[in-house]
Amino acid sequence: LKRVRSSSVLTCHFIFHIRIRFPRVMPAFHTMNTMKSAASASASAPRALRAPAAPRARSGARTIIAQASPSSHGKPIAKAATVASESAVNMETASPEALRAKLQEFGRREYVVHDTPIDAMPRLSQVLDNGVQLFVKRDDLLPLAGGGSKTRKLDYVMQEALDQGADVIVTSGAVQSNHCRLTASAAAREGIECHLVLEERVPGSYDVAAGGNNYTFDLLHAERHAAGLGEVPKVQDELVAKLEAEGKKVYVIPGGASNPLGSVGYARAALEIVEYAEENGPFDAIVTCSGSGGTHSGMLAGLRAAGDQTPVYGISVRFDEKTQKERIHAQYVEVAKLFGNDAPIDDVIIRDDQVGPGYSLPTENMEEALELMACHESILLDPVYTAKGFAGLVAMVREGAFPEGSKVLFLHTGGAPSLYHYRTLRH
C-alpha cells in the first residue's frame, strides 16, 4: 500500500478491501507492483533492468551436485548497483504460493519449525545516519547447538542421509567451522556417528585444545581429522574408504552443506522474507555473507521463484569478486532448476572489499562492525563471516549505495560460538 501514489485514493480503497476480504490475492498484486516499481526506476538506476526471457517449463528434477571451492584473491570491486536485473523466471507461475507448494515436495527433518524474527535496528540506523532503515533476520537463533544458517540446509540433507540408511556422517570445514558444529549437532540429535575433516586454511591455526566451535566438536562426540590446505579431498576419501571397509554406510555432506538440496533451506528462508514483506512492506535490498554459497544461491533462487526481484548483495569472506561470482552462479543455476527458473548471472552481486588479508584473518572494518552490532543492538556476530558481512553493509551505507529511505535487510547467519576463540585487533 505504501508504494501506491497518494493521488490514487480509489486504488488504495480497492486494494484495502482486497487485502481484508481476499488475502490470497495480495501476493500476486505485490509481485506486479514490485515489477512496475522496478520498471519505473530503470531510467535512473545505475544498472538497467533486463527484459524477462520467454517462460520455460517447470522442472521437478532433484539433482544433488556438490560445488567446488577454488581459491583466489583479487581487488575490491566498485560500488555495487542498487537494482538487480530482472530474472528470466517463468513469471506466469512465480509467486509465493508456487514456491510454497514446491517446497512441500522436499522431505526434511523439521529442525526448523518457526520463522526466524526480522527485527528493526533503529539505533544502528541512527548511528550510521544516512537515512537508511536497517533490519536483521535472526538466523543465528535457529535450532541445533549454537544456531546458524547451516541448520536450514541440514534440515534437508540429513533427511536424505537417513532415507538412504546412513549410519555415519562425514563432512568438512575450516578449523572453527560453524557448519561442522551444526552437522555434529544434527548427527548427535539423530544418534548417528559423525566425522569432521578440518582444513587448516591458515598455517598454524589448528589447535586440538582450542575453544569456540572446536570445543563443541568434542561435546557433541564428533571425531576430528586434520587436513592441510587443499588436502580435504584426499583425507576425506581415505576416511570414507576406511569407514566403508568397517561395514558402515557413509553419507558425505559437502562443505557448508552447499549443494542444491541444502540450498533449498534458503529458498524456504526467502519465502519467510517475502511473507514478511507482504505484511510490512518490501525491502529494497538484502545483504548476506557469501562463503560456501548455499545461503546466497538458495536465497536468490527462492526469491525469484516467489516472483520477488529484491537484489541480494553477497559480501565475500574468502574469494575475489570474479571467483566468487562464478562459484555462486554455478550453484544458483543448479538450485534454480529445482524450481523451474532461470538463473541470470547479473542476479549475482558480489563485493570482495571485506576479505582483507585472507579467510578468517581480522580487519579493522570487521572489528568495528562486530562492536557496532554488539553495543548498539545487543547482537553478537562472528569475526570470520557475519562481522565481515556486516562490515560490507556498513561500507555500502556510508558510500551512499542505498538511497535515503531505503529498507535494507541483513541476514545474520550465526557463528557467535566461534567468537570466544578469536581476539579482535583492539585486544
Coordinates of C-alpha atoms in Angstrom, one line a residue:
L1 CA 0.0 0.0 0.0
K2 CA 2.9 2.4 0.7
R3 CA 4.0 2.1 -2.9
V4 CA 0.7 3.4 -4.2
R5 CA 0.7 7.1 -5.0
S6 CA -1.3 9.2 -2.7
S7 CA -3.4 10.6 -5.6
S8 CA -4.7 7.1 -6.3
V9 CA -7.3 7.1 -3.5
L10 CA -9.7 4.8 -5.3
T11 CA -6.9 2.3 -5.9
C12 CA -5.9 2.4 -2.3
H13 CA -9.5 1.9 -1.2
F14 CA -10.0 -1.0 -3.6
I15 CA -6.7 -2.7 -2.5
F16 CA -7.6 -2.3 1.1
H17 CA -10.8 -4.3 0.7
I18 CA -9.0 -7.0 -1.4
R19 CA -6.5 -7.3 1.5
I20 CA -9.2 -7.7 4.1
R21 CA -11.6 -9.9 2.1
F22 CA -9.3 -11.8 -0.2
P23 CA -5.8 -12.0 1.4
R24 CA -4.5 -14.6 -1.0
V25 CA -4.9 -12.1 -3.9
M26 CA -2.2 -9.8 -2.3
P27 CA 0.9 -11.9 -3.2
A28 CA 0.1 -11.6 -6.9
F29 CA -0.6 -7.9 -6.6
H30 CA 2.7 -7.4 -4.6
T31 CA 4.6 -9.2 -7.4
M32 CA 3.0 -7.0 -10.1
N33 CA 3.6 -3.9 -8.0
T34 CA 7.3 -4.8 -7.5
M35 CA 7.8 -5.3 -11.2
K36 CA 6.1 -2.0 -12.1
S37 CA 8.2 -0.2 -9.5
A38 CA 11.4 -1.7 -10.8
A39 CA 10.4 -0.7 -14.3
S40 CA 9.7 2.9 -13.4
A41 CA 13.0 3.2 -11.6
S42 CA 15.1 1.8 -14.5
A43 CA 15.7 5.2 -16.1
S44 CA 17.6 6.5 -13.0
A45 CA 19.1 3.2 -11.8
P46 CA 22.8 2.5 -12.0
R47 CA 22.2 -0.8 -13.8
A48 CA 19.3 -1.2 -16.3
L49 CA 16.8 -4.0 -15.9
R50 CA 16.8 -6.7 -18.5
A51 CA 13.5 -7.8 -20.1
P52 CA 12.5 -11.2 -18.9
A53 CA 13.2 -14.1 -21.2
A54 CA 10.5 -16.3 -22.6
P55 CA 8.9 -18.6 -20.0
R56 CA 10.4 -22.1 -19.6
A57 CA 8.8 -25.2 -18.4
R58 CA 9.0 -26.1 -14.7
S59 CA 11.3 -28.9 -13.8
G60 CA 10.8 -31.4 -11.0
A61 CA 14.4 -32.6 -11.1
R62 CA 16.2 -33.0 -7.9
T63 CA 19.9 -33.1 -8.8
I64 CA 22.4 -33.1 -5.9
I65 CA 25.7 -31.6 -7.0
A66 CA 28.3 -30.5 -4.6
Q67 CA 30.2 -27.3 -5.6
A68 CA 33.9 -27.0 -5.8
S69 CA 35.7 -24.3 -3.8
P70 CA 38.6 -22.8 -5.8
S71 CA 40.8 -20.3 -4.1
S72 CA 41.9 -16.9 -5.3
H73 CA 42.1 -13.4 -4.1
G74 CA 41.7 -10.1 -6.0
K75 CA 41.0 -6.4 -5.8
P76 CA 37.8 -4.9 -4.3
I77 CA 35.1 -4.0 -6.8
A78 CA 33.5 -0.7 -7.3
K79 CA 30.2 0.3 -5.6
A80 CA 27.5 -2.3 -6.4
A81 CA 24.4 -1.4 -8.4
T82 CA 21.3 -0.9 -6.3
V83 CA 19.0 -2.6 -8.6
A84 CA 19.2 -6.2 -9.7
S85 CA 18.5 -7.3 -13.2
E86 CA 15.1 -9.0 -13.6
S87 CA 15.4 -12.8 -13.5
A88 CA 14.2 -14.7 -16.5
V89 CA 11.9 -16.8 -14.4
N90 CA 8.6 -18.2 -15.5
M91 CA 6.6 -15.0 -14.5
E92 CA 3.3 -16.8 -15.1
T93 CA 4.0 -19.2 -12.2
A94 CA 6.4 -17.4 -10.0
S95 CA 4.6 -16.5 -6.8
P96 CA 4.8 -17.2 -3.0
E97 CA 2.1 -19.8 -3.4
A98 CA 4.0 -21.6 -6.2
L99 CA 7.2 -21.6 -4.1
R100 CA 5.3 -22.8 -1.0
A101 CA 3.8 -25.7 -3.0
K102 CA 7.2 -26.6 -4.5
L103 CA 8.9 -26.6 -1.1
Q104 CA 6.4 -29.2 0.1
E105 CA 8.0 -31.7 -2.4
F106 CA 11.2 -31.9 -0.4
G107 CA 11.4 -34.1 2.7
R108 CA 13.1 -32.6 5.8
R109 CA 13.8 -33.3 9.4
E110 CA 11.8 -30.3 10.6
Y111 CA 14.7 -28.9 12.7
V112 CA 13.2 -25.5 11.6
V113 CA 9.6 -25.2 12.8
H114 CA 9.2 -21.4 13.2
D115 CA 10.2 -18.4 11.1
T116 CA 13.2 -16.6 12.5
P117 CA 12.4 -13.0 13.6
I118 CA 13.0 -10.0 11.4
D119 CA 13.8 -7.0 13.7
A120 CA 14.4 -3.3 13.0
M121 CA 17.8 -1.9 14.1
P122 CA 16.8 1.7 15.0
R123 CA 19.9 2.5 17.0
L124 CA 22.4 1.4 14.3
S125 CA 20.3 3.1 11.6
Q126 CA 20.6 6.3 13.7
V127 CA 24.4 5.9 14.3
L128 CA 25.1 5.4 10.6
D129 CA 22.9 8.5 10.0
N130 CA 22.5 8.1 6.2
G131 CA 18.7 7.8 6.0
V132 CA 18.8 4.0 5.6
Q133 CA 16.5 1.8 7.7
L134 CA 18.3 -1.3 8.8
F135 CA 16.7 -4.7 9.6
V136 CA 18.2 -8.0 10.6
K137 CA 16.8 -11.6 10.1
R138 CA 17.9 -13.6 13.1
D139 CA 19.0 -16.9 11.6
D140 CA 21.6 -17.0 14.5
L141 CA 18.6 -18.1 16.6
L142 CA 17.9 -21.3 14.6
P143 CA 17.8 -24.6 16.5
L144 CA 20.7 -27.2 16.9
A145 CA 23.7 -26.4 19.0
G146 CA 24.6 -22.7 18.7
G147 CA 22.2 -22.0 15.8
G148 CA 23.1 -20.5 12.4
S149 CA 22.4 -20.9 8.7
K150 CA 23.5 -24.5 8.3
T151 CA 20.5 -25.7 10.3
R152 CA 18.3 -24.8 7.4
K153 CA 20.5 -26.8 5.0
L154 CA 20.9 -29.8 7.3
D155 CA 17.1 -29.9 7.6
Y156 CA 17.1 -31.3 4.1
V157 CA 20.4 -33.1 3.6
M158 CA 20.0 -35.1 6.9
Q159 CA 16.7 -36.3 5.8
E160 CA 18.3 -37.6 2.6
A161 CA 21.0 -39.3 4.6
L162 CA 18.6 -41.1 6.8
D163 CA 16.4 -42.0 3.8
Q164 CA 19.5 -43.7 2.4
G165 CA 20.1 -45.6 5.6
A166 CA 23.3 -43.8 6.6
D167 CA 24.8 -44.6 10.0
V168 CA 27.8 -42.3 9.6
I169 CA 28.0 -38.7 8.5
V170 CA 31.3 -37.3 7.1
T171 CA 31.7 -33.6 6.3
S172 CA 34.5 -30.9 6.1
G173 CA 35.1 -27.3 7.0
A174 CA 37.7 -24.9 8.5
V175 CA 39.1 -25.5 11.9
Q176 CA 36.4 -23.3 13.5
S177 CA 33.7 -24.4 11.1
N178 CA 30.1 -23.4 12.1
H179 CA 28.9 -26.0 9.6
C180 CA 30.9 -28.7 11.3
R181 CA 29.5 -27.7 14.7
L182 CA 25.9 -27.9 13.4
T183 CA 26.5 -31.1 11.4
A184 CA 27.9 -32.7 14.6
S185 CA 24.8 -31.4 16.4
A186 CA 22.4 -32.9 13.9
A187 CA 24.2 -36.2 14.0
A188 CA 24.1 -36.3 17.8
R189 CA 20.3 -35.5 17.6
E190 CA 19.8 -38.4 15.2
G191 CA 22.0 -40.7 17.2
I192 CA 24.5 -41.5 14.4
E193 CA 28.3 -41.3 14.1
C194 CA 29.9 -38.1 12.8
H195 CA 33.4 -37.4 11.4
L196 CA 34.8 -33.9 10.7
V197 CA 37.6 -33.2 8.3
L198 CA 39.1 -29.9 9.5
E199 CA 41.1 -27.9 6.9
E200 CA 43.9 -25.7 8.3
R201 CA 43.4 -22.8 5.8
V202 CA 45.7 -20.5 7.8
P203 CA 49.1 -22.1 8.7
G204 CA 49.3 -22.8 12.4
S205 CA 45.6 -22.1 13.0
Y206 CA 44.6 -25.7 14.2
D207 CA 44.9 -26.5 17.8
V208 CA 43.2 -29.6 19.2
A209 CA 42.7 -27.9 22.5
A210 CA 41.2 -24.7 21.0
G211 CA 37.9 -23.3 22.3
G212 CA 35.0 -21.9 20.3
N213 CA 33.4 -24.3 17.8
N214 CA 36.3 -26.7 18.2
Y215 CA 35.4 -27.3 21.8
T216 CA 31.8 -28.1 20.8
F217 CA 33.0 -30.8 18.4
D218 CA 34.2 -32.8 21.5
L219 CA 31.0 -32.1 23.4
L220 CA 29.0 -33.5 20.5
H221 CA 31.2 -36.6 20.3
A222 CA 32.3 -35.9 16.7
E223 CA 35.6 -37.4 15.5
R224 CA 38.1 -34.9 14.2
H225 CA 40.6 -35.4 11.3
A226 CA 43.1 -32.7 10.5
A227 CA 43.9 -31.7 6.9
G228 CA 46.2 -29.2 5.4
L229 CA 45.1 -26.5 2.9
G230 CA 43.8 -28.3 -0.2
E231 CA 44.1 -31.8 1.4
V232 CA 40.4 -32.3 2.3
P233 CA 39.6 -34.5 -0.7
K234 CA 42.5 -36.9 -0.1
V235 CA 41.9 -37.1 3.7
Q236 CA 38.1 -37.4 3.2
D237 CA 38.4 -40.2 0.6
E238 CA 40.7 -42.2 2.8
L239 CA 38.4 -41.8 5.7
V240 CA 35.3 -42.8 3.8
A241 CA 37.1 -45.9 2.4
K242 CA 38.2 -46.9 5.9
L243 CA 34.6 -46.5 7.3
E244 CA 33.1 -48.4 4.5
A245 CA 35.6 -51.2 4.9
E246 CA 34.3 -51.5 8.5
G247 CA 30.9 -52.1 7.1
K248 CA 29.4 -48.7 7.7
K249 CA 27.1 -46.8 5.4
V250 CA 28.6 -43.3 4.9
Y251 CA 26.8 -40.2 3.8
V252 CA 29.1 -37.3 2.8
I253 CA 27.8 -33.8 3.2
P254 CA 29.8 -31.2 1.2
G255 CA 31.4 -28.2 3.0
G256 CA 28.7 -25.8 4.2
A257 CA 26.0 -28.3 3.1
S258 CA 26.2 -26.1 0.0
N259 CA 24.6 -28.3 -2.7
P260 CA 21.3 -27.8 -4.4
L261 CA 19.3 -29.8 -1.8
G262 CA 20.9 -27.9 1.1
S263 CA 20.2 -24.6 -0.6
V264 CA 16.5 -25.4 -0.6
G265 CA 16.7 -24.4 3.1
Y266 CA 17.4 -20.9 2.0
A267 CA 14.7 -20.9 -0.6
R268 CA 12.4 -21.6 2.4
A269 CA 14.0 -18.6 4.2
A270 CA 13.3 -16.5 1.2
L271 CA 9.7 -17.4 1.5
E272 CA 9.7 -16.2 5.1
I273 CA 11.1 -12.8 3.9
V274 CA 8.5 -12.5 1.1
E275 CA 5.7 -13.2 3.5
Y276 CA 7.0 -10.7 6.0
A277 CA 7.2 -8.1 3.2
E278 CA 3.6 -8.7 2.2
E279 CA 2.6 -7.6 5.7
N280 CA 5.2 -4.9 6.4
G281 CA 6.3 -3.6 3.0
P282 CA 9.1 -4.8 0.8
F283 CA 12.8 -4.5 1.4
D284 CA 15.0 -2.6 -1.1
A285 CA 18.0 -4.9 -0.7
I286 CA 19.2 -7.9 1.2
V287 CA 22.8 -8.3 2.3
T288 CA 24.4 -11.6 3.3
C289 CA 27.8 -13.2 3.8
S290 CA 28.9 -15.1 0.7
G291 CA 31.1 -18.1 1.6
S292 CA 30.5 -21.7 0.6
G293 CA 27.5 -20.4 -1.4
G294 CA 24.4 -22.3 -0.3
T295 CA 22.8 -19.4 1.6
H296 CA 23.4 -16.9 -1.2
S297 CA 22.3 -19.1 -4.1
G298 CA 19.3 -20.5 -2.2
M299 CA 18.1 -17.0 -1.3
L300 CA 18.3 -15.9 -4.9
A301 CA 16.5 -19.0 -6.2
G302 CA 13.8 -18.7 -3.6
L303 CA 13.1 -15.0 -4.1
R304 CA 12.9 -15.3 -7.8
A305 CA 10.6 -18.4 -7.6
A306 CA 8.3 -16.3 -5.4
G307 CA 8.3 -13.5 -8.0
D308 CA 10.4 -11.2 -5.8
Q309 CA 13.1 -9.2 -7.5
T310 CA 14.8 -7.8 -4.4
P311 CA 18.6 -7.6 -5.1
V312 CA 20.8 -9.7 -2.9
Y313 CA 24.3 -8.4 -2.1
G314 CA 26.9 -11.1 -1.2
I315 CA 29.8 -10.0 0.9
S316 CA 32.7 -12.4 0.1
V317 CA 34.6 -13.6 3.1
R318 CA 37.3 -15.6 1.2
F319 CA 37.4 -15.2 -2.6
D320 CA 37.8 -12.3 -5.0
E321 CA 34.7 -10.9 -6.8
K322 CA 35.2 -12.8 -10.1
T323 CA 35.9 -16.2 -8.5
Q324 CA 33.0 -15.9 -6.0
K325 CA 30.6 -14.7 -8.7
E326 CA 31.4 -17.7 -10.8
R327 CA 31.0 -20.1 -7.8
I328 CA 27.7 -18.6 -6.7
H329 CA 26.3 -18.5 -10.2
A330 CA 27.2 -22.2 -10.8
Q331 CA 25.3 -23.1 -7.6
Y332 CA 22.4 -20.7 -8.4
V333 CA 21.9 -22.4 -11.8
E334 CA 21.5 -25.8 -10.1
V335 CA 19.2 -24.6 -7.3
A336 CA 17.0 -22.6 -9.8
K337 CA 16.5 -25.8 -11.8
L338 CA 14.7 -27.3 -8.8
F339 CA 12.1 -24.5 -9.0
G340 CA 11.9 -24.4 -12.8
N341 CA 13.6 -21.0 -13.0
D342 CA 16.5 -19.5 -15.0
A343 CA 19.5 -18.0 -13.1
P344 CA 20.9 -15.0 -14.9
I345 CA 24.4 -14.1 -13.9
D346 CA 23.5 -10.5 -13.4
D347 CA 21.4 -11.6 -10.4
V348 CA 24.7 -12.4 -8.6
I349 CA 26.2 -9.3 -6.9
I350 CA 29.4 -9.8 -5.1
R351 CA 31.6 -7.4 -3.1
D352 CA 35.1 -8.6 -2.0
D353 CA 36.3 -5.4 -0.3
Q354 CA 36.0 -7.0 3.2
V355 CA 38.1 -10.1 2.6
G356 CA 41.2 -8.3 3.9
P357 CA 44.4 -10.3 4.1
G358 CA 42.5 -13.6 3.8
Y359 CA 39.9 -16.0 5.1
S360 CA 39.3 -15.7 8.9
L361 CA 42.1 -13.1 9.2
P362 CA 41.0 -9.9 11.1
T363 CA 40.4 -6.5 9.6
E364 CA 39.7 -3.1 11.3
N365 CA 36.4 -2.9 9.4
M366 CA 35.4 -6.3 10.8
E367 CA 36.2 -5.3 14.4
E368 CA 34.2 -2.1 14.0
A369 CA 31.2 -4.0 12.6
L370 CA 31.4 -6.5 15.5
E371 CA 31.4 -3.8 18.1
L372 CA 28.7 -1.7 16.4
M373 CA 26.3 -4.5 16.3
A374 CA 27.1 -5.6 19.9
C375 CA 27.0 -2.2 21.6
H376 CA 24.0 -0.7 19.7
E377 CA 21.7 -3.7 19.1
S378 CA 23.0 -6.3 21.6
I379 CA 23.6 -8.8 18.8
L380 CA 26.8 -10.9 18.6
L381 CA 28.4 -11.5 15.2
D382 CA 31.4 -13.7 14.5
P383 CA 34.8 -12.5 13.2
V384 CA 35.0 -14.9 10.2
Y385 CA 31.7 -14.5 8.5
T386 CA 29.0 -12.2 9.8
A387 CA 31.2 -9.4 11.1
K388 CA 32.8 -9.1 7.7
G389 CA 29.4 -9.4 6.0
F390 CA 28.0 -6.6 8.2
A391 CA 31.2 -4.6 7.6
G392 CA 30.2 -4.8 3.9
L393 CA 26.8 -3.4 4.6
V394 CA 28.2 -0.6 6.8
A395 CA 30.5 0.4 3.9
M396 CA 27.7 0.4 1.4
V397 CA 25.5 2.6 3.7
R398 CA 28.4 5.1 4.2
E399 CA 29.3 5.3 0.5
G400 CA 25.6 6.0 -0.4
A401 CA 24.9 2.8 -2.2
F402 CA 21.3 2.9 -0.9
P403 CA 19.0 5.9 -1.5
E404 CA 17.7 7.7 1.6
G405 CA 14.6 5.9 3.0
S406 CA 15.7 2.5 1.7
K407 CA 14.9 -0.5 3.8
V408 CA 17.8 -2.9 3.9
L409 CA 17.8 -6.4 5.5
F410 CA 20.9 -8.0 6.9
L411 CA 20.8 -11.8 7.0
H412 CA 22.5 -12.9 10.3
T413 CA 23.7 -16.4 9.5
G414 CA 25.1 -17.1 13.0
G415 CA 28.6 -18.1 14.1
A416 CA 28.7 -16.5 17.6
P417 CA 30.2 -19.6 19.3
S418 CA 33.5 -19.1 17.4
L419 CA 33.7 -15.5 18.8
Y420 CA 35.1 -16.9 22.0
H421 CA 38.1 -18.4 20.1
Y422 CA 39.2 -15.2 18.3
R423 CA 40.6 -12.0 19.6
T424 CA 39.8 -8.7 17.9
L425 CA 42.5 -6.3 16.9
R426 CA 41.9 -3.9 19.8
H427 CA 42.6 -6.6 22.3

